[in-house]
């Protein structure tokens, strides 16, 4: 900051609609973006130990947006938390913008993985936990966000079983459930994780305190799945 | 003499002791051979079970967490099955890894098509940024592996049960024999049979262990007389044809590309020699192809 500049007002949850609106156009995935906004805010505001100043710290917490579709809420939260300049948002998905319809970690500060093709984040997250463990970094959390329809991809189930058996207490998966999976998940999504040895919580995906509790209740010997239920897609 | 696979595994056993950044990721294949290392380094020998999408995805995560993953299984299951993970979980993330396959195009001839992967190098070649090594001898395999481990880049190391009698370690292309009527480029395990097939012919023989990056400068300078090139690769025929074209773009030239045939799936068991014959990669077939090509000039 140059001398004489007024301190920038910290942006908050109330600013997110304005930041998202800055990106609104004919973006067809806008519904998905909305479904994740509360989960993303609670994570970045109250759970994750990461900031622009610690974005390269090996001991930082890591957030992986596996469901790369509809990243408006993600970019808005990154802007609110200082990873991005809000002035960058209106030009998103343009040829001069770093911000694509699917985020690219090589281009966007604070973005931990490039995503867009569904079903890649869980295995990447499990690999990160293996790597952190091998380096003696047993405190940092790795939080992966998926959608209920994304779980259709079989690659997720390879990673769910693997992380469960490897007792990955550092790993959290949050499934934003807007009931959009074509064939559904009879018996509930949490059951798919529980049978593989995960701790599970199913909460209201719009309730910030419930999300916070779900993310922070200890699960010392196993990975955690938080199913964040939101209104059905298109409702 | 131990083969390339044994040389790779014993080297990894030692390198896990020497370099704390190295992690080996397996999908059951070869896990028994690294069981001792896994006991010594339980955090760095990771067997994901028979889950090849997770195999490569986990490697990407390891790299993003600062480790140097070495990923190993048969090429069908390392490159073909998780191709999108190779493209996205490594290259697109900007994450490096050393992918080490064993099995070549048909090292397991009785196993049939499911265990044959002649297209592995061509598939890797669709993704920018890979170094591809096709060693022709276990000593070459160990040398390129040891060179690759300290880095952060993407390396594909294609090991095979086929091998030349003597190692020729070194980067780029080596001039093994000089002649004037054309150039024959032998890749990896193809060298000994190419030397035998061209014995008495007035041709230059080049040898490459490393095919990406492609040493086009050496190929270009080897073309002194006739710009007639025969490419002999142990995988899909013509995989490096575009590289030859690029290297010789300033000179009229002819190219004959030998390798695993593209026109049919060879539904045959038997032994490796049967498959060499079926693909025209035995000494006599190579000799006939080279002679016919030169005679048509």
Short mmCIF file of C-alpha atoms in Angstrom, two decimals:
data_model
loop_
_atom_site.label_atom_id
_atom_site.label_comp_id
_atom_site.label_asym_id
_atom_site.label_seq_id
_atom_site.Cartn_x
_atom_site.Cartn_y
_atom_site.Cartn_z
CA UNK A 1 0.00 0.00 0.00
CA UNK A 2 1.34 3.42 -0.91
CA UNK A 3 1.79 5.91 1.90
CA UNK A 4 -1.28 8.06 2.28
CA UNK A 5 -3.72 5.48 0.97
CA UNK A 6 -6.67 4.82 3.21
CA UNK A 7 -6.72 1.29 4.61
CA UNK A 8 -8.88 -0.97 2.51
CA UNK A 9 -12.05 -1.93 4.29
CA UNK A 10 -12.13 -5.65 4.95
CA UNK A 11 -14.76 -7.28 2.79
CA UNK A 12 -17.30 -9.60 4.36
CA UNK A 13 -20.11 -12.01 3.62
CA UNK A 14 -22.45 -9.13 2.84
CA UNK A 15 -20.14 -8.11 -0.03
CA UNK A 16 -20.32 -11.47 -1.79
CA UNK A 17 -23.52 -10.81 -3.76
CA UNK A 18 -21.99 -7.62 -5.16
CA UNK A 19 -18.74 -9.43 -6.06
CA UNK A 20 -20.67 -12.26 -7.71
CA UNK A 21 -22.86 -9.77 -9.55
CA UNK A 22 -19.69 -8.25 -10.99
CA UNK A 23 -19.17 -11.51 -12.84
CA UNK A 24 -22.76 -12.21 -13.82
CA UNK A 25 -23.48 -12.54 -17.49
CA UNK A 26 -24.82 -15.53 -19.35
CA UNK A 27 -22.78 -17.92 -17.16
CA UNK A 28 -24.71 -21.13 -17.39
CA UNK A 29 -23.34 -22.61 -14.16
CA UNK A 30 -24.55 -19.77 -11.93
CA UNK A 31 -26.76 -22.10 -9.92
CA UNK A 32 -23.77 -24.20 -8.92
CA UNK A 33 -21.92 -21.09 -7.88
CA UNK A 34 -24.70 -20.06 -5.57
CA UNK A 35 -24.93 -23.49 -3.96
CA UNK A 36 -21.37 -23.30 -2.65
CA UNK A 37 -21.22 -19.73 -1.41
CA UNK A 38 -22.00 -20.37 2.27
CA UNK A 39 -19.68 -23.36 2.54
CA UNK A 40 -16.88 -21.38 0.91
CA UNK A 41 -17.42 -18.40 3.18
CA UNK A 42 -17.41 -20.43 6.38
CA UNK A 43 -14.26 -22.26 5.29
CA UNK A 44 -12.27 -19.17 4.36
CA UNK A 45 -13.64 -16.98 7.15
CA UNK A 46 -13.61 -19.36 10.10
CA UNK A 47 -11.96 -22.71 9.35
CA UNK A 48 -8.99 -22.60 6.99
CA UNK A 49 -5.64 -21.37 8.24
CA UNK A 50 -4.57 -19.66 5.04
CA UNK A 51 -4.28 -16.08 3.84
CA UNK A 52 -2.59 -14.25 0.98
CA UNK A 53 0.46 -13.89 3.24
CA UNK A 54 0.69 -17.64 3.87
CA UNK A 55 -0.42 -18.88 0.44
CA UNK A 56 2.99 -20.49 -0.15
CA UNK A 57 3.61 -21.69 3.41
CA UNK A 58 4.09 -25.48 3.41
CA UNK A 59 2.12 -25.62 6.68
CA UNK A 60 -0.95 -23.77 5.34
CA UNK A 61 -4.36 -25.38 5.15
CA UNK A 62 -5.39 -26.22 1.59
CA UNK A 63 -8.77 -25.86 -0.07
CA UNK A 64 -9.38 -27.82 -3.28
CA UNK A 65 -12.39 -26.90 -5.41
CA UNK A 66 -12.86 -30.27 -7.11
CA UNK A 67 -16.16 -29.19 -8.58
CA UNK A 68 -14.64 -26.50 -10.77
CA UNK A 69 -17.94 -25.57 -12.37
CA UNK A 70 -19.52 -22.31 -11.31
CA UNK A 71 -16.46 -20.71 -9.70
CA UNK A 72 -18.07 -17.29 -9.24
CA UNK A 73 -18.64 -17.82 -5.53
CA UNK A 74 -15.06 -19.09 -5.18
CA UNK A 75 -13.57 -16.08 -6.96
CA UNK A 76 -15.80 -13.78 -4.92
CA UNK A 77 -14.59 -15.30 -1.64
CA UNK A 78 -10.95 -15.19 -2.80
CA UNK A 79 -11.47 -11.51 -3.62
CA UNK A 80 -13.12 -10.81 -0.28
CA UNK A 81 -10.18 -12.45 1.48
CA UNK A 82 -7.55 -10.53 -0.45
CA UNK A 83 -6.22 -13.24 -2.77
CA UNK A 84 -7.69 -11.40 -5.76
CA UNK A 85 -8.34 -7.76 -6.54
CA UNK A 86 -12.10 -7.27 -6.81
CA UNK A 87 -11.42 -5.04 -9.82
CA UNK A 88 -10.35 -8.18 -11.67
CA UNK A 89 -13.71 -9.88 -11.39
CA UNK A 90 -15.78 -8.07 -14.07
CA UNK A 91 -13.43 -9.16 -16.87
CA UNK A 92 -13.55 -12.81 -15.93
CA UNK A 93 -13.45 -15.43 -18.69
CA UNK A 94 -12.19 -12.79 -21.10
CA UNK A 95 -9.08 -13.37 -23.16
CA UNK A 96 -6.99 -11.14 -20.90
CA UNK A 97 -8.35 -12.55 -17.62
CA UNK A 98 -6.70 -15.08 -15.33
CA UNK A 99 -10.14 -16.13 -14.17
CA UNK A 100 -11.71 -18.84 -16.28
CA UNK A 101 -15.02 -20.66 -16.18
CA UNK A 102 -12.93 -23.33 -14.46
CA UNK A 103 -10.11 -22.19 -12.16
CA UNK A 104 -6.47 -22.71 -13.08
CA UNK A 105 -4.00 -22.92 -10.19
CA UNK A 106 -1.13 -21.83 -12.41
CA UNK A 107 -2.92 -18.56 -13.15
CA UNK A 108 -4.95 -17.66 -10.05
CA UNK A 109 -3.35 -16.76 -6.70
CA UNK A 110 -4.68 -18.86 -3.85
CA UNK A 111 -6.14 -21.57 -6.09
CA UNK A 112 -4.68 -24.92 -5.02
CA UNK A 113 -5.81 -27.10 -7.93
CA UNK A 114 -6.93 -26.58 -11.49
CA UNK A 115 -10.33 -28.19 -11.91
CA UNK A 116 -13.28 -28.43 -14.25
CA UNK A 117 -13.23 -32.08 -15.23
CA UNK A 118 -15.15 -33.77 -12.43
CA UNK A 119 -13.69 -36.35 -10.08
CA UNK A 120 -10.07 -35.24 -9.71
CA UNK A 121 -9.97 -33.37 -6.41
CA UNK A 122 -10.29 -36.25 -3.98
CA UNK A 123 -7.27 -38.19 -5.20
CA UNK A 124 -5.24 -35.00 -5.44
CA UNK A 125 -6.26 -34.18 -1.87
CA UNK A 126 -5.36 -37.66 -0.65
CA UNK A 127 -1.98 -37.34 -2.35
CA UNK A 128 -1.43 -33.99 -0.62
CA UNK A 129 -2.13 -35.60 2.74
CA UNK A 130 0.32 -38.41 1.97
CA UNK A 131 2.89 -35.76 1.04
CA UNK A 132 2.29 -33.62 4.11
CA UNK A 133 2.57 -36.68 6.33
CA UNK A 134 5.83 -37.70 4.68
CA UNK A 135 7.20 -34.23 5.40
CA UNK A 136 6.13 -34.42 9.05
CA UNK A 137 3.40 -31.79 8.54
CA UNK A 138 0.57 -33.49 10.39
CA UNK A 139 -1.38 -30.34 11.33
CA UNK A 140 -2.44 -28.75 8.02
CA UNK A 141 -5.93 -29.60 6.83
CA UNK A 142 -6.80 -30.46 3.24
CA UNK A 143 -10.43 -29.67 2.44
CA UNK A 144 -11.93 -30.86 -0.86
CA UNK A 145 -15.27 -29.56 -2.14
CA UNK A 146 -17.33 -31.80 -4.44
CA UNK A 147 -20.92 -31.89 -5.60
CA UNK A 148 -23.39 -34.72 -5.16
CA UNK A 149 -23.52 -35.22 -8.94
CA UNK A 150 -19.73 -35.16 -9.12
CA UNK A 151 -19.71 -38.30 -6.98
CA UNK A 152 -21.00 -40.15 -10.06
CA UNK A 153 -17.41 -40.20 -11.28
CA UNK A 154 -15.86 -43.52 -10.25
CA UNK A 155 -12.50 -41.91 -9.56
CA UNK A 156 -13.99 -40.43 -6.37
CA UNK A 157 -14.71 -43.88 -5.04
CA UNK A 158 -11.14 -45.01 -5.53
CA UNK A 159 -10.04 -42.06 -3.41
CA UNK A 160 -12.79 -42.41 -0.79
CA UNK A 161 -11.76 -46.00 -0.06
CA UNK A 162 -8.07 -45.17 -0.09
CA UNK A 163 -8.34 -42.18 2.26
CA UNK A 164 -10.57 -44.11 4.62
CA UNK A 165 -8.16 -47.01 4.88
CA UNK A 166 -5.21 -44.64 5.28
CA UNK A 167 -6.97 -43.01 8.29
CA UNK A 168 -6.46 -39.53 6.87
CA UNK A 169 -7.49 -37.33 9.76
CA UNK A 170 -6.09 -34.31 7.89
CA UNK A 171 -8.57 -34.74 5.05
CA UNK A 172 -12.07 -33.28 4.88
CA UNK A 173 -14.45 -33.66 1.97
CA UNK A 174 -17.44 -31.37 1.83
CA UNK A 175 -20.16 -32.55 -0.52
CA UNK A 176 -22.48 -29.72 -1.50
CA UNK A 177 -25.68 -31.67 -2.05
CA UNK A 178 -28.18 -29.92 -4.29
CA UNK A 179 -29.74 -33.23 -5.29
CA UNK A 180 -28.51 -32.96 -8.88
CA UNK A 181 -27.10 -36.48 -9.35
CA UNK A 182 -29.04 -38.07 -12.21
CA UNK A 183 -29.49 -41.42 -10.47
CA UNK A 184 -29.36 -40.19 -6.88
CA UNK A 185 -27.71 -41.77 -3.82
CA UNK A 186 -30.25 -44.05 -2.07
CA UNK A 187 -29.58 -44.19 1.64
CA UNK A 188 -27.76 -40.86 1.55
CA UNK A 189 -24.35 -39.65 0.53
CA UNK A 190 -22.82 -39.87 4.00
CA UNK A 191 -23.30 -43.62 4.01
CA UNK A 192 -20.89 -43.99 1.05
CA UNK A 193 -18.19 -42.41 3.15
CA UNK A 194 -19.11 -44.00 6.48
CA UNK A 195 -18.77 -47.53 5.15
CA UNK A 196 -15.20 -46.71 4.13
CA UNK A 197 -14.31 -45.56 7.63
CA UNK A 198 -14.97 -41.82 7.43
CA UNK A 199 -16.55 -39.66 10.12
CA UNK A 200 -19.62 -38.00 8.63
CA UNK A 201 -21.86 -35.04 9.39
CA UNK A 202 -24.88 -33.98 7.39
CA UNK A 203 -25.84 -30.34 7.92
CA UNK A 204 -27.79 -27.45 6.44
CA UNK A 205 -25.46 -26.03 3.82
CA UNK A 206 -26.79 -22.51 4.44
CA UNK A 207 -26.34 -22.54 8.24
CA UNK A 208 -22.95 -21.02 9.00
CA UNK A 209 -22.77 -22.17 12.62
CA UNK A 210 -23.80 -25.70 11.73
CA UNK A 211 -21.18 -25.78 8.97
CA UNK A 212 -18.55 -24.44 11.35
CA UNK A 213 -19.39 -27.06 13.94
CA UNK A 214 -19.29 -29.80 11.34
CA UNK A 215 -15.89 -28.71 10.06
CA UNK A 216 -14.32 -28.30 13.49
CA UNK A 217 -15.67 -31.21 15.53
CA UNK A 218 -12.63 -33.47 16.10
CA UNK A 219 -12.20 -36.62 14.01
CA UNK A 220 -8.76 -37.65 15.22
CA UNK A 221 -8.24 -40.99 13.52
CA UNK A 222 -10.21 -40.78 10.28
CA UNK A 223 -11.13 -38.45 7.42
CA UNK A 224 -14.24 -36.33 7.66
CA UNK A 225 -17.12 -36.01 5.21
CA UNK A 226 -19.45 -33.05 5.62
CA UNK A 227 -22.59 -33.28 3.52
CA UNK A 228 -23.86 -29.71 3.12
CA UNK A 229 -27.45 -29.94 1.99
CA UNK A 230 -28.79 -27.00 -0.01
CA UNK A 231 -31.98 -26.45 -1.97
CA UNK A 232 -32.39 -28.72 -5.02
CA UNK A 233 -30.79 -27.47 -8.22
CA UNK A 234 -33.23 -25.35 -10.21
CA UNK A 235 -35.65 -24.90 -7.32
CA UNK B 1 22.21 -59.71 -15.60
CA UNK B 2 19.08 -58.34 -13.93
CA UNK B 3 16.55 -56.78 -16.29
CA UNK B 4 15.33 -53.20 -16.37
CA UNK B 5 12.47 -53.83 -13.98
CA UNK B 6 14.73 -55.36 -11.33
CA UNK B 7 17.29 -52.58 -11.84
CA UNK B 8 14.55 -49.97 -11.38
CA UNK B 9 13.17 -51.57 -8.23
CA UNK B 10 16.56 -52.04 -6.57
CA UNK B 11 17.50 -48.45 -7.44
CA UNK B 12 14.28 -47.18 -5.87
CA UNK B 13 14.94 -49.26 -2.78
CA UNK B 14 18.23 -47.37 -2.36
CA UNK B 15 16.97 -43.94 -3.42
CA UNK B 16 14.21 -44.03 -0.79
CA UNK B 17 17.02 -44.21 1.78
CA UNK B 18 19.04 -41.45 0.13
CA UNK B 19 16.44 -38.83 -0.80
CA UNK B 20 13.66 -37.93 1.68
CA UNK B 21 11.75 -36.15 -1.10
CA UNK B 22 11.23 -39.36 -3.09
CA UNK B 23 7.95 -41.26 -2.75
CA UNK B 24 6.97 -44.37 -4.71
CA UNK B 25 3.34 -44.84 -5.68
CA UNK B 26 2.16 -48.30 -6.72
CA UNK B 27 -1.07 -50.03 -7.68
CA UNK B 28 -0.21 -53.53 -6.44
CA UNK B 29 2.11 -54.26 -9.39
CA UNK B 30 5.69 -54.68 -8.04
CA UNK B 31 4.54 -53.93 -4.46
CA UNK B 32 6.03 -57.20 -3.16
CA UNK B 33 9.45 -56.20 -4.49
CA UNK B 34 9.37 -52.97 -2.48
CA UNK B 35 7.95 -54.50 0.70
CA UNK B 36 11.24 -54.06 2.53
CA UNK B 37 11.47 -50.42 1.54
CA UNK B 38 7.85 -49.95 2.58
CA UNK B 39 8.69 -51.20 6.07
CA UNK B 40 11.57 -48.73 6.30
CA UNK B 41 9.62 -45.84 4.77
CA UNK B 42 5.91 -46.44 5.40
CA UNK B 43 5.04 -42.82 4.54
CA UNK B 44 6.87 -42.88 1.23
CA UNK B 45 5.99 -46.22 -0.32
CA UNK B 46 2.29 -45.89 -1.09
CA UNK B 47 0.36 -48.79 -2.55
CA UNK B 48 -3.11 -47.56 -3.51
CA UNK B 49 -4.36 -51.01 -4.50
CA UNK B 50 -5.83 -51.66 -7.92
CA UNK B 51 -6.90 -48.03 -8.39
CA UNK B 52 -5.06 -46.51 -11.30
CA UNK B 53 -6.95 -43.21 -11.42
CA UNK B 54 -6.01 -42.69 -7.77
CA UNK B 55 -2.47 -43.86 -8.58
CA UNK B 56 -1.84 -40.82 -10.77
CA UNK B 57 -4.08 -38.44 -8.82
CA UNK B 58 -2.22 -39.23 -5.60
CA UNK B 59 1.06 -38.61 -7.41
CA UNK B 60 -0.19 -35.17 -8.41
CA UNK B 61 -1.11 -34.38 -4.82
CA UNK B 62 2.26 -35.60 -3.56
CA UNK B 63 4.03 -33.31 -6.01
CA UNK B 64 1.86 -30.35 -4.99
CA UNK B 65 2.85 -31.07 -1.37
CA UNK B 66 6.54 -30.88 -2.26
CA UNK B 67 7.42 -34.52 -2.81
CA UNK B 68 8.98 -36.23 -5.85
CA UNK B 69 6.59 -39.04 -6.80
CA UNK B 70 7.75 -42.06 -8.77
CA UNK B 71 4.75 -43.91 -10.14
CA UNK B 72 5.01 -47.44 -11.45
CA UNK B 73 2.88 -50.08 -13.09
CA UNK B 74 2.37 -51.60 -16.54
CA UNK B 75 1.99 -49.02 -19.33
CA UNK B 76 -1.63 -50.02 -20.03
CA UNK B 77 -2.51 -49.01 -16.49
CA UNK B 78 -0.07 -46.12 -16.09
CA UNK B 79 -0.77 -44.17 -19.27
CA UNK B 80 -3.80 -45.54 -21.09
CA UNK B 81 -6.31 -46.16 -18.32
CA UNK B 82 -5.61 -42.96 -16.33
CA UNK B 83 -4.72 -40.83 -19.36
CA UNK B 84 -6.89 -37.95 -18.18
CA UNK B 85 -5.19 -38.00 -14.78
CA UNK B 86 -1.81 -37.83 -16.54
CA UNK B 87 -3.08 -34.87 -18.54
CA UNK B 88 -4.84 -33.03 -15.70
CA UNK B 89 -3.51 -34.20 -12.32
CA UNK B 90 0.10 -33.78 -13.43
CA UNK B 91 0.57 -31.60 -16.51
CA UNK B 92 -2.34 -29.20 -16.06
CA UNK B 93 -1.55 -28.74 -12.36
CA UNK B 94 2.04 -27.89 -13.19
CA UNK B 95 2.99 -30.90 -11.06
CA UNK B 96 5.85 -33.20 -11.95
CA UNK B 97 6.33 -36.94 -11.52
CA UNK B 98 8.46 -39.76 -12.81
CA UNK B 99 6.19 -42.33 -14.43
CA UNK B 100 7.97 -45.65 -14.82
CA UNK B 101 6.31 -48.37 -16.84
CA UNK B 102 7.48 -51.88 -17.48
CA UNK B 103 6.01 -54.08 -20.16
CA UNK B 104 6.75 -52.27 -23.40
CA UNK B 105 4.53 -52.97 -26.36
CA UNK B 106 4.32 -56.73 -25.92
CA UNK B 107 6.67 -57.93 -23.19
CA UNK B 108 3.80 -60.07 -21.86
CA UNK B 109 2.82 -61.72 -25.16
CA UNK B 110 0.68 -64.44 -23.64
CA UNK B 111 -1.41 -61.86 -21.77
CA UNK B 112 -2.98 -60.47 -24.90
CA UNK B 113 -4.16 -57.00 -25.83
CA UNK B 114 -5.15 -55.96 -22.31
CA UNK B 115 -1.48 -55.94 -21.29
CA UNK B 116 -0.08 -54.41 -24.48
CA UNK B 117 0.41 -50.68 -24.78
CA UNK B 118 2.11 -49.74 -28.04
CA UNK B 119 0.41 -46.33 -27.91
CA UNK B 120 1.86 -45.14 -24.59
CA UNK B 121 4.54 -42.85 -26.00
CA UNK B 122 2.14 -41.45 -28.60
CA UNK B 123 -0.36 -40.65 -25.86
CA UNK B 124 2.23 -38.98 -23.63
CA UNK B 125 3.35 -37.08 -26.73
CA UNK B 126 -0.05 -35.36 -26.92
CA UNK B 127 0.77 -33.51 -23.67
CA UNK B 128 3.37 -30.72 -23.65
CA UNK B 129 6.36 -30.80 -21.37
CA UNK B 130 7.21 -34.46 -20.98
CA UNK B 131 10.67 -35.96 -21.14
CA UNK B 132 10.45 -39.50 -22.52
CA UNK B 133 13.19 -42.06 -22.02
CA UNK B 134 13.18 -45.44 -23.77
CA UNK B 135 16.32 -47.11 -22.46
CA UNK B 136 17.85 -49.99 -24.34
CA UNK B 137 19.76 -51.43 -21.38
CA UNK B 138 19.25 -51.65 -17.60
CA UNK B 139 22.29 -49.43 -16.96
CA UNK B 140 20.76 -46.72 -19.13
CA UNK B 141 17.49 -47.06 -17.23
CA UNK B 142 19.24 -46.55 -13.90
CA UNK B 143 21.20 -43.57 -15.24
CA UNK B 144 18.16 -41.68 -16.52
CA UNK B 145 16.19 -42.54 -13.37
CA UNK B 146 18.93 -41.15 -11.11
CA UNK B 147 19.08 -38.01 -13.25
CA UNK B 148 15.30 -37.56 -13.08
CA UNK B 149 14.83 -37.87 -9.32
CA UNK B 150 16.28 -34.52 -8.20
CA UNK B 151 14.02 -32.59 -10.60
CA UNK B 152 10.44 -31.38 -10.51
CA UNK B 153 9.54 -32.10 -14.11
CA UNK B 154 7.43 -34.70 -15.89
CA UNK B 155 9.36 -37.76 -16.97
CA UNK B 156 8.11 -40.93 -18.63
CA UNK B 157 10.52 -43.84 -18.34
CA UNK B 158 9.52 -46.77 -20.54
CA UNK B 159 11.17 -49.97 -19.36
CA UNK B 160 11.07 -53.18 -21.31
CA UNK B 161 12.05 -56.80 -21.12
CA UNK B 162 13.85 -56.31 -24.43
CA UNK B 163 17.38 -55.06 -24.19
CA UNK B 164 20.63 -54.49 -26.09
CA UNK B 165 23.79 -56.36 -25.14
CA UNK B 166 25.72 -53.25 -24.09
CA UNK B 167 24.67 -49.93 -22.53
CA UNK B 168 25.15 -46.64 -24.37
CA UNK B 169 24.23 -44.08 -21.76
CA UNK B 170 24.12 -40.46 -22.78
CA UNK B 171 21.75 -37.67 -23.75
CA UNK B 172 20.38 -37.02 -27.19
CA UNK B 173 21.28 -39.08 -30.23
CA UNK B 174 24.55 -40.94 -30.59
CA UNK B 175 26.21 -41.69 -33.91
CA UNK B 176 26.89 -45.42 -33.74
CA UNK B 177 27.92 -45.96 -37.35
CA UNK B 178 28.51 -43.59 -40.27
CA UNK B 179 27.45 -44.00 -43.89
CA UNK B 180 26.26 -41.98 -46.89
CA UNK B 181 23.11 -43.56 -48.29
CA UNK B 182 20.77 -42.64 -45.45
CA UNK B 183 20.18 -42.57 -41.72
CA UNK B 184 18.60 -45.26 -39.55
CA UNK B 185 17.49 -44.08 -36.11
CA UNK B 186 17.17 -46.91 -33.59
CA UNK B 187 15.28 -46.18 -30.37
CA UNK B 188 16.10 -48.05 -27.15
CA UNK B 189 15.94 -51.85 -27.43
CA UNK B 190 15.86 -51.67 -31.23
CA UNK B 191 19.59 -50.89 -31.57
CA UNK B 192 21.20 -54.32 -31.64
CA UNK B 193 18.82 -55.65 -34.25
CA UNK B 194 19.17 -52.47 -36.33
CA UNK B 195 22.97 -52.81 -36.27
CA UNK B 196 22.69 -56.43 -37.38
CA UNK B 197 20.08 -55.63 -40.01
CA UNK B 198 22.18 -52.83 -41.53
CA UNK B 199 25.51 -54.65 -41.34
CA UNK B 200 27.31 -54.03 -44.63
CA UNK B 201 24.96 -51.22 -45.69
CA UNK B 202 26.39 -47.75 -46.27
CA UNK B 203 24.10 -46.02 -43.76
CA UNK B 204 24.48 -43.92 -40.64
CA UNK B 205 22.98 -45.51 -37.54
CA UNK B 206 21.86 -43.19 -34.77
CA UNK B 207 20.80 -44.32 -31.32
CA UNK B 208 18.50 -42.58 -28.87
CA UNK B 209 17.45 -43.45 -25.33
CA UNK B 210 15.71 -40.11 -24.93
CA UNK B 211 13.07 -39.36 -27.57
CA UNK B 212 11.44 -36.29 -25.97
CA UNK B 213 12.88 -33.82 -26.28
CA UNK B 214 13.83 -35.11 -29.71
CA UNK B 215 17.42 -34.41 -30.72
CA UNK B 216 16.55 -33.05 -34.15
CA UNK B 217 19.84 -31.16 -34.41
CA UNK B 218 21.88 -34.36 -34.38
CA UNK B 219 19.52 -35.98 -36.86
CA UNK B 220 19.77 -32.95 -39.13
CA UNK B 221 23.55 -32.96 -39.06
CA UNK B 222 23.65 -36.71 -39.72
CA UNK B 223 21.81 -36.13 -42.98
CA UNK B 224 24.83 -35.29 -45.13
CA UNK B 225 24.19 -37.31 -48.24
CA UNK B 226 20.75 -38.68 -49.04
CA UNK B 227 18.05 -37.31 -46.78
CA UNK B 228 16.51 -40.74 -46.41
CA UNK B 229 15.58 -41.68 -42.87
CA UNK B 230 14.37 -44.95 -41.39
CA UNK B 231 12.89 -44.62 -37.93
CA UNK B 232 12.82 -47.83 -35.87
CA UNK B 233 10.77 -47.44 -32.69
CA UNK B 234 9.63 -50.21 -30.31
CA UNK B 235 6.13 -48.72 -30.00
CA UNK B 236 3.49 -47.46 -32.40
CA UNK B 237 4.96 -46.98 -35.89
CA UNK B 238 5.53 -43.33 -36.74
CA UNK B 239 5.26 -42.01 -33.19
CA UNK B 240 8.26 -39.74 -33.83
CA UNK B 241 7.55 -39.12 -37.53
CA UNK B 242 6.41 -35.58 -36.85
CA UNK B 243 9.65 -34.87 -35.03
CA UNK B 244 11.68 -36.14 -37.99
CA UNK B 245 9.64 -33.94 -40.33
CA UNK B 246 10.27 -30.94 -38.13
CA UNK B 247 14.01 -31.64 -37.89
CA UNK B 248 14.29 -31.96 -41.68
CA UNK B 249 11.86 -29.22 -42.62
CA UNK B 250 14.57 -27.36 -44.56
CA UNK B 251 15.54 -30.28 -46.78
CA UNK B 252 13.61 -32.57 -49.14
CA UNK B 253 13.58 -35.96 -47.46
CA UNK B 254 11.98 -39.38 -47.35
CA UNK B 255 10.91 -41.22 -44.21
CA UNK B 256 10.10 -44.86 -43.52
CA UNK B 257 8.75 -45.37 -40.00
CA UNK B 258 8.96 -48.87 -38.53
CA UNK B 259 7.30 -49.86 -35.29
CA UNK B 260 4.27 -51.62 -33.89
CA UNK B 261 1.70 -51.83 -36.66
CA UNK B 262 -1.28 -49.51 -36.69
CA UNK B 263 -3.41 -51.29 -39.26
CA UNK B 264 -4.49 -54.32 -37.24
CA UNK B 265 -4.70 -55.60 -33.69
CA UNK B 266 -2.41 -58.62 -33.63
CA UNK B 267 -4.46 -61.27 -31.82
CA UNK B 268 -1.64 -63.67 -31.10
CA UNK B 269 -0.01 -65.18 -28.00
CA UNK B 270 3.29 -67.05 -28.21
CA UNK B 271 6.53 -65.30 -27.31
CA UNK B 272 8.11 -61.91 -27.91
CA UNK B 273 9.87 -63.13 -31.04
CA UNK B 274 6.50 -64.05 -32.54
CA UNK B 275 5.32 -60.50 -31.98
CA UNK B 276 8.53 -58.97 -33.35
CA UNK B 277 7.86 -60.96 -36.51
CA UNK B 278 4.20 -59.96 -36.64
CA UNK B 279 5.12 -56.29 -36.47
CA UNK B 280 8.14 -56.48 -38.75
CA UNK B 281 10.50 -55.59 -35.93
CA UNK B 282 12.73 -58.67 -36.17
CA UNK B 283 16.20 -58.35 -37.69
CA UNK B 284 15.31 -59.86 -41.07
CA UNK B 285 12.19 -57.73 -41.52
CA UNK B 286 14.07 -54.56 -40.62
CA UNK B 287 16.86 -55.46 -43.04
CA UNK B 288 14.36 -56.05 -45.83
CA UNK B 289 12.51 -52.81 -45.10
CA UNK B 290 15.70 -50.73 -45.04
CA UNK B 291 17.01 -52.25 -48.28
CA UNK B 292 13.72 -51.80 -50.09
CA UNK B 293 13.50 -48.19 -48.92
CA UNK B 294 17.04 -47.34 -50.04
CA UNK B 295 16.60 -49.13 -53.37
CA UNK B 296 13.52 -47.05 -54.16
CA UNK B 297 15.53 -43.84 -53.87
#
